[in-house]
């Protein structure tokens, strides 16, 4: 069983234009990715929850933490940020999505500004750079996101351990859209997911996030093996 916790600041989600495509919020759309995964248990933490949804009890019971934030990075208390980082150092997987590049947690883990170039309203083509990577399983060699916010280089992060995806935008920019780091736990930063577009309903995007959870989940074994992956994967997605 993999315990996934989806953390969302849940601010944009209250706007009508966002509710139009995410009636259950961004966290609801993300939770739906795992609705048919028998071996994944999902919990949700929101900024407005007690302990900002980041209590010791909740994190101790989390294998992989997915994080969506944009407007309220500074509202997450330093105490909670330290607690999340301690759990990642202890082996918890961490998947910061989209504007979580500027979350306190991701910046602290990277030790850099994590600044990037951005522009509203573009079309993105996501290229798989590492087709044998577990996170790229079952994907075509590239796919398109019809509407997405442009994130472009330079992206001020340390050299990633792996670059799984590179995004190309119709405005001409390119971006390291899916990158991994090891900081005790496994970290996968994934760029798509601007709130104004229904990106998390895209089947390929959902597959990436699901794969990333299997990849980032801590494993008792010294080396992750195909048996572990298959034990966690739903029927039809076994390697
Ligand atoms: Zn955005």
GROMACS .gro file of C-alpha atoms and ligand atoms in nm:
model
  240
    1UNK     CA    1   0.000   0.000   0.000
    2UNK     CA    2   0.129   0.343  -0.093
    3UNK     CA    3  -0.002   0.632   0.116
    4UNK     CA    4  -0.023   0.941  -0.101
    5UNK     CA    5  -0.098   1.278   0.051
    6UNK     CA    6  -0.211   1.555  -0.181
    7UNK     CA    7  -0.142   1.900  -0.040
    8UNK     CA    8  -0.307   2.203  -0.198
    9UNK     CA    9  -0.320   2.565  -0.089
   10UNK     CA   10  -0.677   2.559  -0.228
   11UNK     CA   11  -0.707   2.927  -0.318
   12UNK     CA   12  -0.761   2.945  -0.695
   13UNK     CA   13  -0.991   2.648  -0.655
   14UNK     CA   14  -1.262   2.870  -0.504
   15UNK     CA   15  -1.292   3.085  -0.820
   16UNK     CA   16  -1.583   3.002  -1.051
   17UNK     CA   17  -1.362   2.985  -1.360
   18UNK     CA   18  -1.143   2.722  -1.194
   19UNK     CA   19  -1.440   2.530  -1.053
   20UNK     CA   20  -1.568   2.502  -1.409
   21UNK     CA   21  -1.302   2.239  -1.484
   22UNK     CA   22  -1.204   2.136  -1.130
   23UNK     CA   23  -1.538   2.117  -0.943
   24UNK     CA   24  -1.367   1.922  -0.661
   25UNK     CA   25  -1.062   2.149  -0.663
   26UNK     CA   26  -0.715   2.075  -0.797
   27UNK     CA   27  -0.672   1.825  -0.512
   28UNK     CA   28  -0.992   1.652  -0.619
   29UNK     CA   29  -0.869   1.619  -0.977
   30UNK     CA   30  -0.535   1.484  -0.854
   31UNK     CA   31  -0.702   1.241  -0.613
   32UNK     CA   32  -0.908   1.106  -0.903
   33UNK     CA   33  -0.588   0.987  -1.071
   34UNK     CA   34  -0.570   0.710  -0.811
   35UNK     CA   35  -0.937   0.621  -0.787
   36UNK     CA   36  -0.880   0.284  -0.958
   37UNK     CA   37  -0.548   0.207  -0.786
   38UNK     CA   38  -0.625  -0.052  -0.522
   39UNK     CA   39  -0.280  -0.023  -0.372
   40UNK     CA   40  -0.282   0.354  -0.331
   41UNK     CA   41  -0.455   0.528  -0.041
   42UNK     CA   42  -0.505   0.902  -0.089
   43UNK     CA   43  -0.545   1.166   0.179
   44UNK     CA   44  -0.578   1.539   0.122
   45UNK     CA   45  -0.424   1.825   0.320
   46UNK     CA   46  -0.522   2.187   0.264
   47UNK     CA   47  -0.366   2.511   0.383
   48UNK     CA   48  -0.681   2.595   0.583
   49UNK     CA   49  -0.680   2.260   0.764
   50UNK     CA   50  -0.556   2.221   1.119
   51UNK     CA   51  -0.175   2.233   1.118
   52UNK     CA   52  -0.208   2.348   0.756
   53UNK     CA   53  -0.267   1.985   0.664
   54UNK     CA   54   0.096   1.905   0.747
   55UNK     CA   55   0.083   1.757   1.096
   56UNK     CA   56   0.346   1.513   1.219
   57UNK     CA   57   0.081   1.247   1.234
   58UNK     CA   58  -0.024   1.304   0.872
   59UNK     CA   59   0.332   1.312   0.738
   60UNK     CA   60   0.440   1.007   0.938
   61UNK     CA   61   0.168   0.820   0.752
   62UNK     CA   62   0.269   0.954   0.407
   63UNK     CA   63   0.488   0.775   0.153
   64UNK     CA   64   0.459   1.034  -0.122
   65UNK     CA   65   0.356   1.398  -0.082
   66UNK     CA   66   0.218   1.576  -0.389
   67UNK     CA   67   0.226   1.956  -0.357
   68UNK     CA   68   0.031   2.226  -0.542
   69UNK     CA   69   0.084   2.588  -0.435
   70UNK     CA   70   0.106   2.928  -0.597
   71UNK     CA   71  -0.032   3.229  -0.407
   72UNK     CA   72   0.037   3.127  -0.050
   73UNK     CA   73   0.391   2.989  -0.041
   74UNK     CA   74   0.478   3.240   0.234
   75UNK     CA   75   0.177   3.140   0.444
   76UNK     CA   76   0.313   2.789   0.503
   77UNK     CA   77   0.483   2.818   0.840
   78UNK     CA   78   0.855   2.758   0.872
   79UNK     CA   79   0.779   2.492   1.131
   80UNK     CA   80   0.569   2.301   0.879
   81UNK     CA   81   0.827   2.349   0.605
   82UNK     CA   82   1.096   2.206   0.834
   83UNK     CA   83   0.873   1.912   0.919
   84UNK     CA   84   0.809   1.831   0.551
   85UNK     CA   85   1.180   1.855   0.473
   86UNK     CA   86   1.266   1.628   0.765
   87UNK     CA   87   1.027   1.365   0.630
   88UNK     CA   88   1.173   1.396   0.279
   89UNK     CA   89   1.523   1.357   0.422
   90UNK     CA   90   1.388   1.048   0.597
   91UNK     CA   91   1.272   0.891   0.271
   92UNK     CA   92   0.928   1.036   0.191
   93UNK     CA   93   0.875   1.095  -0.180
   94UNK     CA   94   0.790   1.451  -0.289
   95UNK     CA   95   0.621   1.564  -0.610
   96UNK     CA   96   0.600   1.943  -0.641
   97UNK     CA   97   0.373   2.042  -0.930
   98UNK     CA   98   0.375   2.351  -1.151
   99UNK     CA   99   0.411   2.671  -0.944
  100UNK     CA  100   0.537   2.468  -0.647
  101UNK     CA  101   0.877   2.543  -0.799
  102UNK     CA  102   0.861   2.848  -0.571
  103UNK     CA  103   0.736   2.666  -0.262
  104UNK     CA  104   0.955   2.708   0.046
  105UNK     CA  105   1.006   2.332   0.060
  106UNK     CA  106   1.132   2.292  -0.297
  107UNK     CA  107   1.355   2.601  -0.277
  108UNK     CA  108   1.511   2.478   0.045
  109UNK     CA  109   1.571   2.131  -0.101
  110UNK     CA  110   1.732   2.283  -0.411
  111UNK     CA  111   1.925   2.557  -0.233
  112UNK     CA  112   1.865   2.791  -0.527
  113UNK     CA  113   1.606   3.054  -0.621
  114UNK     CA  114   1.420   2.815  -0.855
  115UNK     CA  115   1.331   3.121  -1.062
  116UNK     CA  116   1.219   3.069  -1.419
  117UNK     CA  117   1.082   3.257  -1.717
  118UNK     CA  118   0.703   3.254  -1.762
  119UNK     CA  119   0.424   3.383  -1.979
  120UNK     CA  120   0.050   3.322  -1.986
  121UNK     CA  121  -0.131   3.127  -2.252
  122UNK     CA  122   0.069   2.896  -2.476
  123UNK     CA  123   0.064   2.547  -2.624
  124UNK     CA  124   0.314   2.296  -2.494
  125UNK     CA  125   0.467   1.986  -2.648
  126UNK     CA  126   0.615   1.761  -2.385
  127UNK     CA  127   0.903   1.542  -2.503
  128UNK     CA  128   1.010   1.226  -2.322
  129UNK     CA  129   1.390   1.244  -2.283
  130UNK     CA  130   1.426   0.920  -2.093
  131UNK     CA  131   1.184   0.662  -2.238
  132UNK     CA  132   1.307   0.385  -2.008
  133UNK     CA  133   1.248   0.585  -1.693
  134UNK     CA  134   0.973   0.449  -1.470
  135UNK     CA  135   0.799   0.787  -1.476
  136UNK     CA  136   0.772   0.774  -1.856
  137UNK     CA  137   0.616   0.428  -1.868
  138UNK     CA  138   0.331   0.391  -2.116
  139UNK     CA  139   0.374   0.734  -2.272
  140UNK     CA  140   0.420   0.824  -2.638
  141UNK     CA  141   0.752   0.986  -2.733
  142UNK     CA  142   0.581   1.324  -2.710
  143UNK     CA  143   0.237   1.467  -2.645
  144UNK     CA  144   0.070   1.807  -2.648
  145UNK     CA  145  -0.103   2.017  -2.387
  146UNK     CA  146  -0.327   2.250  -2.591
  147UNK     CA  147  -0.328   2.530  -2.331
  148UNK     CA  148  -0.064   2.580  -2.064
  149UNK     CA  149   0.129   2.858  -1.900
  150UNK     CA  150   0.476   2.887  -2.050
  151UNK     CA  151   0.764   2.812  -1.814
  152UNK     CA  152   1.104   2.869  -1.975
  153UNK     CA  153   1.475   2.848  -1.914
  154UNK     CA  154   1.680   2.956  -1.738
  155UNK     CA  155   1.533   2.749  -1.454
  156UNK     CA  156   1.755   2.814  -1.152
  157UNK     CA  157   1.781   2.465  -1.004
  158UNK     CA  158   2.084   2.250  -0.930
  159UNK     CA  159   2.166   2.003  -1.207
  160UNK     CA  160   1.891   1.740  -1.179
  161UNK     CA  161   1.976   1.375  -1.123
  162UNK     CA  162   1.758   1.292  -1.422
  163UNK     CA  163   1.569   1.491  -1.682
  164UNK     CA  164   1.266   1.286  -1.782
  165UNK     CA  165   1.075   1.549  -1.981
  166UNK     CA  166   1.157   1.863  -2.173
  167UNK     CA  167   0.876   2.098  -2.264
  168UNK     CA  168   0.868   2.301  -2.584
  169UNK     CA  169   0.630   2.595  -2.616
  170UNK     CA  170   0.485   2.739  -2.934
  171UNK     CA  171   0.640   3.073  -2.839
  172UNK     CA  172   0.978   2.905  -2.891
  173UNK     CA  173   1.090   2.847  -2.532
  174UNK     CA  174   1.211   2.519  -2.387
  175UNK     CA  175   1.203   2.402  -2.025
  176UNK     CA  176   1.322   2.112  -1.813
  177UNK     CA  177   0.964   2.012  -1.736
  178UNK     CA  178   1.018   1.688  -1.547
  179UNK     CA  179   1.329   1.650  -1.334
  180UNK     CA  180   1.433   1.429  -1.045
  181UNK     CA  181   1.645   1.484  -0.737
  182UNK     CA  182   1.742   1.262  -0.447
  183UNK     CA  183   1.738   1.426  -0.105
  184UNK     CA  184   1.691   1.116   0.109
  185UNK     CA  185   1.348   1.073  -0.050
  186UNK     CA  186   1.291   1.086  -0.421
  187UNK     CA  187   1.176   1.416  -0.569
  188UNK     CA  188   1.008   1.471  -0.903
  189UNK     CA  189   0.931   1.827  -1.010
  190UNK     CA  190   0.670   1.836  -1.288
  191UNK     CA  191   0.587   2.164  -1.463
  192UNK     CA  192   0.240   2.119  -1.622
  193UNK     CA  193  -0.069   2.220  -1.425
  194UNK     CA  194  -0.154   2.591  -1.445
  195UNK     CA  195  -0.489   2.629  -1.269
  196UNK     CA  196  -0.663   2.812  -1.555
  197UNK     CA  197  -0.654   2.506  -1.781
  198UNK     CA  198  -0.781   2.150  -1.718
  199UNK     CA  199  -0.431   2.005  -1.743
  200UNK     CA  200  -0.480   1.745  -1.468
  201UNK     CA  201  -0.764   1.588  -1.667
  202UNK     CA  202  -0.523   1.507  -1.953
  203UNK     CA  203  -0.472   1.129  -1.960
  204UNK     CA  204  -0.100   1.148  -2.031
  205UNK     CA  205  -0.046   1.397  -1.750
  206UNK     CA  206  -0.240   1.170  -1.513
  207UNK     CA  207  -0.023   0.878  -1.620
  208UNK     CA  208   0.294   1.075  -1.544
  209UNK     CA  209   0.172   1.166  -1.195
  210UNK     CA  210   0.065   0.809  -1.125
  211UNK     CA  211   0.398   0.671  -1.249
  212UNK     CA  212   0.580   0.931  -1.041
  213UNK     CA  213   0.405   0.812  -0.726
  214UNK     CA  214   0.516   0.453  -0.786
  215UNK     CA  215   0.867   0.576  -0.855
  216UNK     CA  216   0.887   0.805  -0.551
  217UNK     CA  217   0.736   0.569  -0.296
  218UNK     CA  218   1.001   0.452  -0.053
  219UNK     CA  219   1.085   0.086  -0.079
  220UNK     CA  220   1.221  -0.133   0.199
  221UNK     CA  221   1.450  -0.304  -0.045
  222UNK     CA  222   1.790  -0.159  -0.105
  223UNK     CA  223   1.732  -0.150  -0.479
  224UNK     CA  224   1.389  -0.099  -0.622
  225UNK     CA  225   1.289  -0.398  -0.829
  226UNK     CA  226   1.024  -0.472  -1.083
  227UNK     CA  227   0.833  -0.683  -0.827
  228UNK     CA  228   0.794  -0.380  -0.603
  229UNK     CA  229   0.671  -0.172  -0.891
  230UNK     CA  230   0.424  -0.433  -1.003
  231UNK     CA  231   0.298  -0.489  -0.650
  232UNK     CA  232   0.202  -0.123  -0.641
  233UNK     CA  233   0.072  -0.082  -0.995
  234UNK     CA  234  -0.294  -0.141  -1.080
  235UNK     CA  235  -0.395  -0.420  -1.317
  236UNK     CA  236  -0.315  -0.323  -1.675
  237UNK     CA  237  -0.024  -0.103  -1.572
  238UNK     CA  238   0.212  -0.374  -1.456
  239UNK     CA  239   0.552  -0.358  -1.620
  240LIG    ZN1  240   0.057   2.893  -1.318
   0.00000   0.00000   0.00000
